[in-house]
XYZ file of C-alpha atoms in Angstrom:
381
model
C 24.345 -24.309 9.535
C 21.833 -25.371 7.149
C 18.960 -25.581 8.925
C 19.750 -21.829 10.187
C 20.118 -20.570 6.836
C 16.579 -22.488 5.805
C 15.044 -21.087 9.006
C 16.508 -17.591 8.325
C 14.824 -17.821 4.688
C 11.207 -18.939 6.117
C 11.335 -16.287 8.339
C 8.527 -14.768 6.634
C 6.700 -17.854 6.704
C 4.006 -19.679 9.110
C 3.808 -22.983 9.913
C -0.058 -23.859 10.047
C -1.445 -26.013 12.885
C -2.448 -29.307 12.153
C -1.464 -28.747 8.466
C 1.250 -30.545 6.652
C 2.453 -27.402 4.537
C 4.667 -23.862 5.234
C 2.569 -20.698 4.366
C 4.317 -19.099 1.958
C 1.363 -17.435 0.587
C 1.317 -14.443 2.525
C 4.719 -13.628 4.005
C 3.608 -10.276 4.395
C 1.618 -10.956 7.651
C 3.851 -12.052 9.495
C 6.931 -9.866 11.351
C 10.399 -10.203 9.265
C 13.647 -9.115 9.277
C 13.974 -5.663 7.959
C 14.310 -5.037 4.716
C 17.505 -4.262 2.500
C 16.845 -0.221 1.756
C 16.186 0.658 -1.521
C 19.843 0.967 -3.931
C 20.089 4.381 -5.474
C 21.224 4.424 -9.175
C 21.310 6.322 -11.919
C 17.983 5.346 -13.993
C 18.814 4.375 -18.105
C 15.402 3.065 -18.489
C 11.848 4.034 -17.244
C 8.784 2.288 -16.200
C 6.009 4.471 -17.160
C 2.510 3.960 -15.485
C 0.017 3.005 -18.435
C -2.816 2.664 -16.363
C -4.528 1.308 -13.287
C -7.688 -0.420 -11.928
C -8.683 -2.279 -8.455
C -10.111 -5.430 -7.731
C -10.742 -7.293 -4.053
C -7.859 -7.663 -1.695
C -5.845 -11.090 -1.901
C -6.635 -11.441 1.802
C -4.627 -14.666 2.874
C -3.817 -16.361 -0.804
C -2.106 -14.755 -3.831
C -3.907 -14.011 -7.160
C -2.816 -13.860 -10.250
C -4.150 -11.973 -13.557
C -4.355 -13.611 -16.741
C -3.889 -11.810 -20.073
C -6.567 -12.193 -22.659
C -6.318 -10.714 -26.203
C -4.427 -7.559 -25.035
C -6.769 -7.018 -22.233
C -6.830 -8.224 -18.021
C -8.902 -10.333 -16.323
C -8.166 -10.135 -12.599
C -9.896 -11.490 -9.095
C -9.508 -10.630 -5.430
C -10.599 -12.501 -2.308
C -13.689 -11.174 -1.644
C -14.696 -12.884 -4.802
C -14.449 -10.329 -7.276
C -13.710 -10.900 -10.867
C -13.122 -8.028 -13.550
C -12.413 -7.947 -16.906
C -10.168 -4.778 -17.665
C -9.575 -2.924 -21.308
C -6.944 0.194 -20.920
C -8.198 0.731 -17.621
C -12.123 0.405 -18.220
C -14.050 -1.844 -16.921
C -15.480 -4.332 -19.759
C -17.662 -6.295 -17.139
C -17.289 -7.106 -13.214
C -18.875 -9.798 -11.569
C -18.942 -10.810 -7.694
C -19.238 -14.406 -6.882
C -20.546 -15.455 -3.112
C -17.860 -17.516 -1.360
C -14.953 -15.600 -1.793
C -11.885 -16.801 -3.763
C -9.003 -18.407 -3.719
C -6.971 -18.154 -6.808
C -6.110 -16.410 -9.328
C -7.908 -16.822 -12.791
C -7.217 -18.833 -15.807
C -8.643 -17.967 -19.294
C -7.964 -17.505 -22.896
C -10.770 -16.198 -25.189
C -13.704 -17.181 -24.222
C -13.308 -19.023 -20.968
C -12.132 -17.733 -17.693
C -12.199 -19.730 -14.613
C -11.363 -19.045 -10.911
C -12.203 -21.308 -7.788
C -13.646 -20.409 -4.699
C -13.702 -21.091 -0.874
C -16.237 -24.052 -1.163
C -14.081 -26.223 -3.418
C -16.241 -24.968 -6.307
C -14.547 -24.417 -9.466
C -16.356 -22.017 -11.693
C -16.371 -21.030 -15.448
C -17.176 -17.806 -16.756
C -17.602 -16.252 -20.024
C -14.993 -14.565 -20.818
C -16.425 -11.953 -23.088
C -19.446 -11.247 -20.299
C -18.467 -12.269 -17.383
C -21.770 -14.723 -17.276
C -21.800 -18.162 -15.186
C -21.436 -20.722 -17.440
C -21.013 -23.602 -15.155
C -20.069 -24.836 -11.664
C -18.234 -28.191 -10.838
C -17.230 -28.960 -7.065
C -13.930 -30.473 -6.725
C -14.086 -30.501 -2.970
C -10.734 -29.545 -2.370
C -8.997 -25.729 -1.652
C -7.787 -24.546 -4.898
C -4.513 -22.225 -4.511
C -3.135 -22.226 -7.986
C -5.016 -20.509 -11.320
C -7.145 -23.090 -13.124
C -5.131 -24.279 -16.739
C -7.832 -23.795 -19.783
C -6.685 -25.961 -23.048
C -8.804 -26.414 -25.901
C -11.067 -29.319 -24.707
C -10.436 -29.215 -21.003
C -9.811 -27.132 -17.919
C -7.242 -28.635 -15.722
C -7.218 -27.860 -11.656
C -4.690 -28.877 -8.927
C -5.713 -28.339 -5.197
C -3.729 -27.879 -2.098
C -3.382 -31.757 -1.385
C -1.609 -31.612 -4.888
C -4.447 -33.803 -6.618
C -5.042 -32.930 -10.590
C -8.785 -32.477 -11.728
C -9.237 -32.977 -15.637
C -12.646 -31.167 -16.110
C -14.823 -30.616 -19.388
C -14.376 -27.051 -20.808
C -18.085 -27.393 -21.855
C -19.694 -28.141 -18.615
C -17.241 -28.072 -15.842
C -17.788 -32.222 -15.718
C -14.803 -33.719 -13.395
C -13.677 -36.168 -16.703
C -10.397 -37.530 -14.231
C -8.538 -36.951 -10.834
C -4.978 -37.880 -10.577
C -3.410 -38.443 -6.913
C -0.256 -39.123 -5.870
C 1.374 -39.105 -2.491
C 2.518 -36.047 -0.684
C 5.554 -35.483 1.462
C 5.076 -35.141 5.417
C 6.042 -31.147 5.003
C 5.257 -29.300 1.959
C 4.920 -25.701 1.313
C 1.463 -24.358 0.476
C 2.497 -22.913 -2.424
C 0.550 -21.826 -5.492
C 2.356 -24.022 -8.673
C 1.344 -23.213 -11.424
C 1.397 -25.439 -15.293
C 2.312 -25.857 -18.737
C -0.272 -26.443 -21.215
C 0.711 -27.221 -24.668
C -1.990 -28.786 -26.940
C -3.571 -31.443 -24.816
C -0.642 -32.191 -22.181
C -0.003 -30.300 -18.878
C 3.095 -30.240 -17.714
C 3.110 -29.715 -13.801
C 5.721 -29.380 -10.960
C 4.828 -31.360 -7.621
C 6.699 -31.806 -4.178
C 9.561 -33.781 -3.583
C 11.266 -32.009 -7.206
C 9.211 -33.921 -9.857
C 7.856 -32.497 -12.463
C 5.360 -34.504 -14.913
C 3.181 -34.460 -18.029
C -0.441 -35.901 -18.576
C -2.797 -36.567 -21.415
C -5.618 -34.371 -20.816
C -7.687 -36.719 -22.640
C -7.474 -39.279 -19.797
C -5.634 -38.131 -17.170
C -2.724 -40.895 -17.915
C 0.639 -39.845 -17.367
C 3.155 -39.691 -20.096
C 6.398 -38.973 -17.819
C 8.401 -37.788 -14.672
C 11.375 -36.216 -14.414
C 13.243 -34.982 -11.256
C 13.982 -31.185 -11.007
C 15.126 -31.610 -7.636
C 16.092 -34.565 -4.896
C 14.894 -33.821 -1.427
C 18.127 -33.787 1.238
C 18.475 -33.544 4.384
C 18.147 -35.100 8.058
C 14.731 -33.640 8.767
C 11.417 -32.972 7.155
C 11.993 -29.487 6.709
C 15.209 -29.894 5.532
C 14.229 -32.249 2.796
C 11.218 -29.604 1.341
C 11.771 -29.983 -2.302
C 9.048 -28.420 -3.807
C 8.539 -27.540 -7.506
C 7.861 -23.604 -7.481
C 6.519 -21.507 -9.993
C 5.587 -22.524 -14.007
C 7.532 -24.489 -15.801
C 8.860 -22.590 -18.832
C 9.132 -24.182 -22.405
C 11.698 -23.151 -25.126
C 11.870 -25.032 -28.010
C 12.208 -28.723 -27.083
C 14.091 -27.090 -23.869
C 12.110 -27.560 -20.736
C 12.499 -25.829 -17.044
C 11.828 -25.521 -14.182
C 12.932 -24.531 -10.284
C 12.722 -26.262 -6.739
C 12.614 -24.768 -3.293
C 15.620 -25.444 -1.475
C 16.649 -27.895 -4.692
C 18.284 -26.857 -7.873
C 17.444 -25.191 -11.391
C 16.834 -27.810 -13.971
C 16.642 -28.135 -18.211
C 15.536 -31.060 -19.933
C 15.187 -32.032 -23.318
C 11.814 -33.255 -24.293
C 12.276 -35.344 -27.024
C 14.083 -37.747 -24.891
C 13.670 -37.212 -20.923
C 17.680 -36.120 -20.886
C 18.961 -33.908 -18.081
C 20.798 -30.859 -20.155
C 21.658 -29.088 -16.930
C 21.097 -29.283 -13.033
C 22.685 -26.756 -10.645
C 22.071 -26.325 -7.277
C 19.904 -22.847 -6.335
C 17.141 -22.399 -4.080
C 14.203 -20.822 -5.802
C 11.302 -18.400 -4.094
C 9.070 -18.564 -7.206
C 8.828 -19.468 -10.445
C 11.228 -19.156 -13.337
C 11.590 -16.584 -16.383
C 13.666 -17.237 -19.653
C 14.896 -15.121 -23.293
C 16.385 -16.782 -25.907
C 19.938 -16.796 -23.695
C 19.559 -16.995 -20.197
C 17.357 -17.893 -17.562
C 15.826 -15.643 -14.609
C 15.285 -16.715 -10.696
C 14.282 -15.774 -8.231
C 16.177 -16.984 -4.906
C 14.697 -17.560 -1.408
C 17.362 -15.120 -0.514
C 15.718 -12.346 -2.561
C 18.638 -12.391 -4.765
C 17.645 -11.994 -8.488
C 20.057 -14.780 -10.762
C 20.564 -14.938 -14.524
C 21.536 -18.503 -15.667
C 23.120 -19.403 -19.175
C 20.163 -21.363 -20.359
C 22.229 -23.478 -22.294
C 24.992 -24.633 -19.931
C 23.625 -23.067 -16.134
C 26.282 -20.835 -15.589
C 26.251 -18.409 -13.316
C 26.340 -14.831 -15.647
C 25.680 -12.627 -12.629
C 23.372 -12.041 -9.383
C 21.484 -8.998 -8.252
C 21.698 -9.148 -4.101
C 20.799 -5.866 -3.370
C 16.939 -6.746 -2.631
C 17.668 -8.397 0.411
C 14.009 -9.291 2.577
C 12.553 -7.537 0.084
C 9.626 -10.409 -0.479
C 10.386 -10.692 -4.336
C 7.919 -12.130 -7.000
C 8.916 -14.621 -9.397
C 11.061 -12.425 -12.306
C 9.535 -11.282 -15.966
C 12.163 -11.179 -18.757
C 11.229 -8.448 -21.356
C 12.706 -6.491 -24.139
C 13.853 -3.782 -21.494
C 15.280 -5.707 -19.086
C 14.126 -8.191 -15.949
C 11.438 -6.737 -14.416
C 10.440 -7.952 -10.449
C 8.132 -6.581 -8.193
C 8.438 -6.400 -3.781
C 6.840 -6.845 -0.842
C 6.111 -2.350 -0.669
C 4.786 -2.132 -4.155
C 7.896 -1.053 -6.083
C 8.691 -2.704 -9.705
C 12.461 -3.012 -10.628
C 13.492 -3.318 -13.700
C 16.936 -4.783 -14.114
C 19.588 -4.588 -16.586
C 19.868 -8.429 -18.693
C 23.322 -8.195 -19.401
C 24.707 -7.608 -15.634
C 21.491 -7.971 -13.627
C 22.078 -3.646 -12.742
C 19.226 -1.960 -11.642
C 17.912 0.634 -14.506
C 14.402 1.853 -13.743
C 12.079 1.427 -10.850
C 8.688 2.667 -10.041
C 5.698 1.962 -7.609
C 2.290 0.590 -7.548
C 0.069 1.029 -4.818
C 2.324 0.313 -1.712
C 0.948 -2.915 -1.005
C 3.035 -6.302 -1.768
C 3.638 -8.018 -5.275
C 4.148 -11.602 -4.712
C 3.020 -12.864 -8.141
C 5.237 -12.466 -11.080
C 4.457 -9.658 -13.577
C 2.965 -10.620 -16.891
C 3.169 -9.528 -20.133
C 0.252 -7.279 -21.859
C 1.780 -6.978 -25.582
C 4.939 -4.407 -25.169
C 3.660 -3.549 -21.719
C 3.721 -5.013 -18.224
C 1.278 -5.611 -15.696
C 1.310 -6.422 -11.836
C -1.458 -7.331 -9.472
C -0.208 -6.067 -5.802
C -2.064 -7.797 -2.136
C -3.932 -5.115 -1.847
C -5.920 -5.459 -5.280
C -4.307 -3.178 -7.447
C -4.378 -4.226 -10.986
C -1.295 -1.602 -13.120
C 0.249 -1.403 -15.708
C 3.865 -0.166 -17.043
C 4.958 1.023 -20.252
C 9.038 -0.655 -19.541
C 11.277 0.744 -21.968
């Protein structure tokens, strides 16, 4: 029975030839079951477009925006990179190649990677090339940028450490990777110099950016099962901090806090997570690999309710906001959900293409970047 139910929640997935990961980058491809229809309600909330722009198709991999100083900066596929103020273009850029990520950035640094295992920094105020460095690996995750250092993982799950100056490869961590894995973009944590990353097989661990060296592993998740497929274990999503309270989500594994200060388990609970992991001050916010929406007591893991009715629906990782939970699907629309009982109280639409990245947060507002390269924003309130 539980390889049917694992088989019934990868039916949206492809298994790539003469690969040793699952394809869950583009479930939208491939044929699925049909999707729950849409749940009337009675709306108590709104999600007011703010504004919209468009950048390149994700093609086969999923891209992510990253939020600089109240304004977007946003790639597609065909290698397109755009930074984005109220709608306006600031400056746009095409680099040959293609892409494969989304970007990273904070003020004046962006960074995306391309198809050539090229990893390449940009100015973040002009979009100029500042420098290339070739990591010789596919990139599927957005680059980390700390203070120093710019911090890369590719597909084989090895860790770059480069220099935020030059794009100099100061240190490669490797580790050994399960048979079966899912080729999933993970994201990271970066808090002063450590990054804080979520690997296959449930582990999740922290390294000195200075030198690569790692400080400590802790287990999110232990694989089970009788086969390879059953015992995927993955690490999905970022890993969220609050506090000294860390998180973070497996695959077909469990929901897991730690404290920092010591390494101690706080809470564990079995749940099998699509993508990554949202938290407020109370609870915690998860997607399922059912499509089911959960809300977890962040302090103790109970359950406080589940939102089911988004069956198939190919949901992103959750957002929690002020207004309420917002998610996005695999046709465009944005839900936002009630935090108290998980109820659905506003919805609205983007372009009709798929979300599959979470939404972030612009200031009070919230933005999604859809498959098909749509870059919009909602007012959620």
């Amino acid at each position: 029975m539980r390889s049917l139910r694992l088989m019934a929640a990868l039916a949206a997935t492809s298994l790539l030839v003469g690969c040793s990961s699952l394809d869950m980058l583009n479930p939208f491809s491939t044929p699925a079951p049909k999707m729950a229809p849409l749940p009337a309600f009675n709306p108590t909330a709104t999600l007011t477009p703010a504004w919209s722009a468009k950048v390149g198709e994700a093609d086969i991999y999923r891209f992510e925006p990253a939020v600089v100083d109240g304004e977007v900066i946003a790639a597609g596929a065909n290698g397109e990179v755009a930074r984005l103020a109220s709608g306006q273009t600031r400056w746009r850029v095409r680099i040959d190649g293609g892409l494969t990520a989304g970007v990273g950035a904070d003020a004046a640094l962006a960074v995306v990677a391309d198809g050539r295992g090229e990893v390449i920094g940009l100015d973040a105020t002009s979009g100029s090339e500042r420098w290339r460095s070739q990591v010789n690996a596919e990139v599927l995750a957005a680059p980390g940028v700390a203070k120093d250092f710019v911090v890369v993982r590719s597909s084989d799950n090895r860790v770059f450490g480069l220099d935020r100056k030059d794009g100099k490869v100061l240190w490669t961590y490797k580790r050994t990777t399960p048979a079966l894995t899912l080729r999933n973009p993970s994201g990271m944590l970066i808090e002063n110099n450590v990054a804080v990353l979520g690997f296959p097989g449930g582990k999740l661990a922290a390294f000195d950016l200075n030198n690569g060296g790692l400080i400590w592993e802790l287990s999110v998740a232990l694989p089970a099962g009788a086969t390879e497929l059953e015992r995927i274990a993955d690490v999905v999503g970022d890993p969220v901090l609050h506090r000294q309270t860390l998180c973070a989500a497996a695959f077909q594994g469990r929901v897991s806090c730690f404290d920092i200060t010591n390494g101690k388990t706080l809470w564990s609970r079995p749940l099998s997570a699509r993508g990554g992991i949202s938290r407020d001050v109370r609870q915690i916010y998860v997607t399922e690999d059912a499509d089911a929406v959960s809300a977890l007591d962040a302090f103790s893991g109970a359950s406080m309710w589940r939102q089911d009715q988004l069956a198939r629906r190919g949901l992103s990782a959750p957002l929690a906001v002020e207004a309420g939970v917002v998610v996005g699907d695999a046709e465009g629309y944005v839900h936002l959900l009630s935090r108290e009982n998980g109820a659905f109280i506003a919805r609205a639409q983007a372009d009709g293409s798929g979300i599959d990245v979470a939404p972030r947060p612009l200031g009070d507002l919230v933005v999604v970047q859809t498959r098909a390269g749509g870059i919009h924003v909602f007012q959620p309130r």
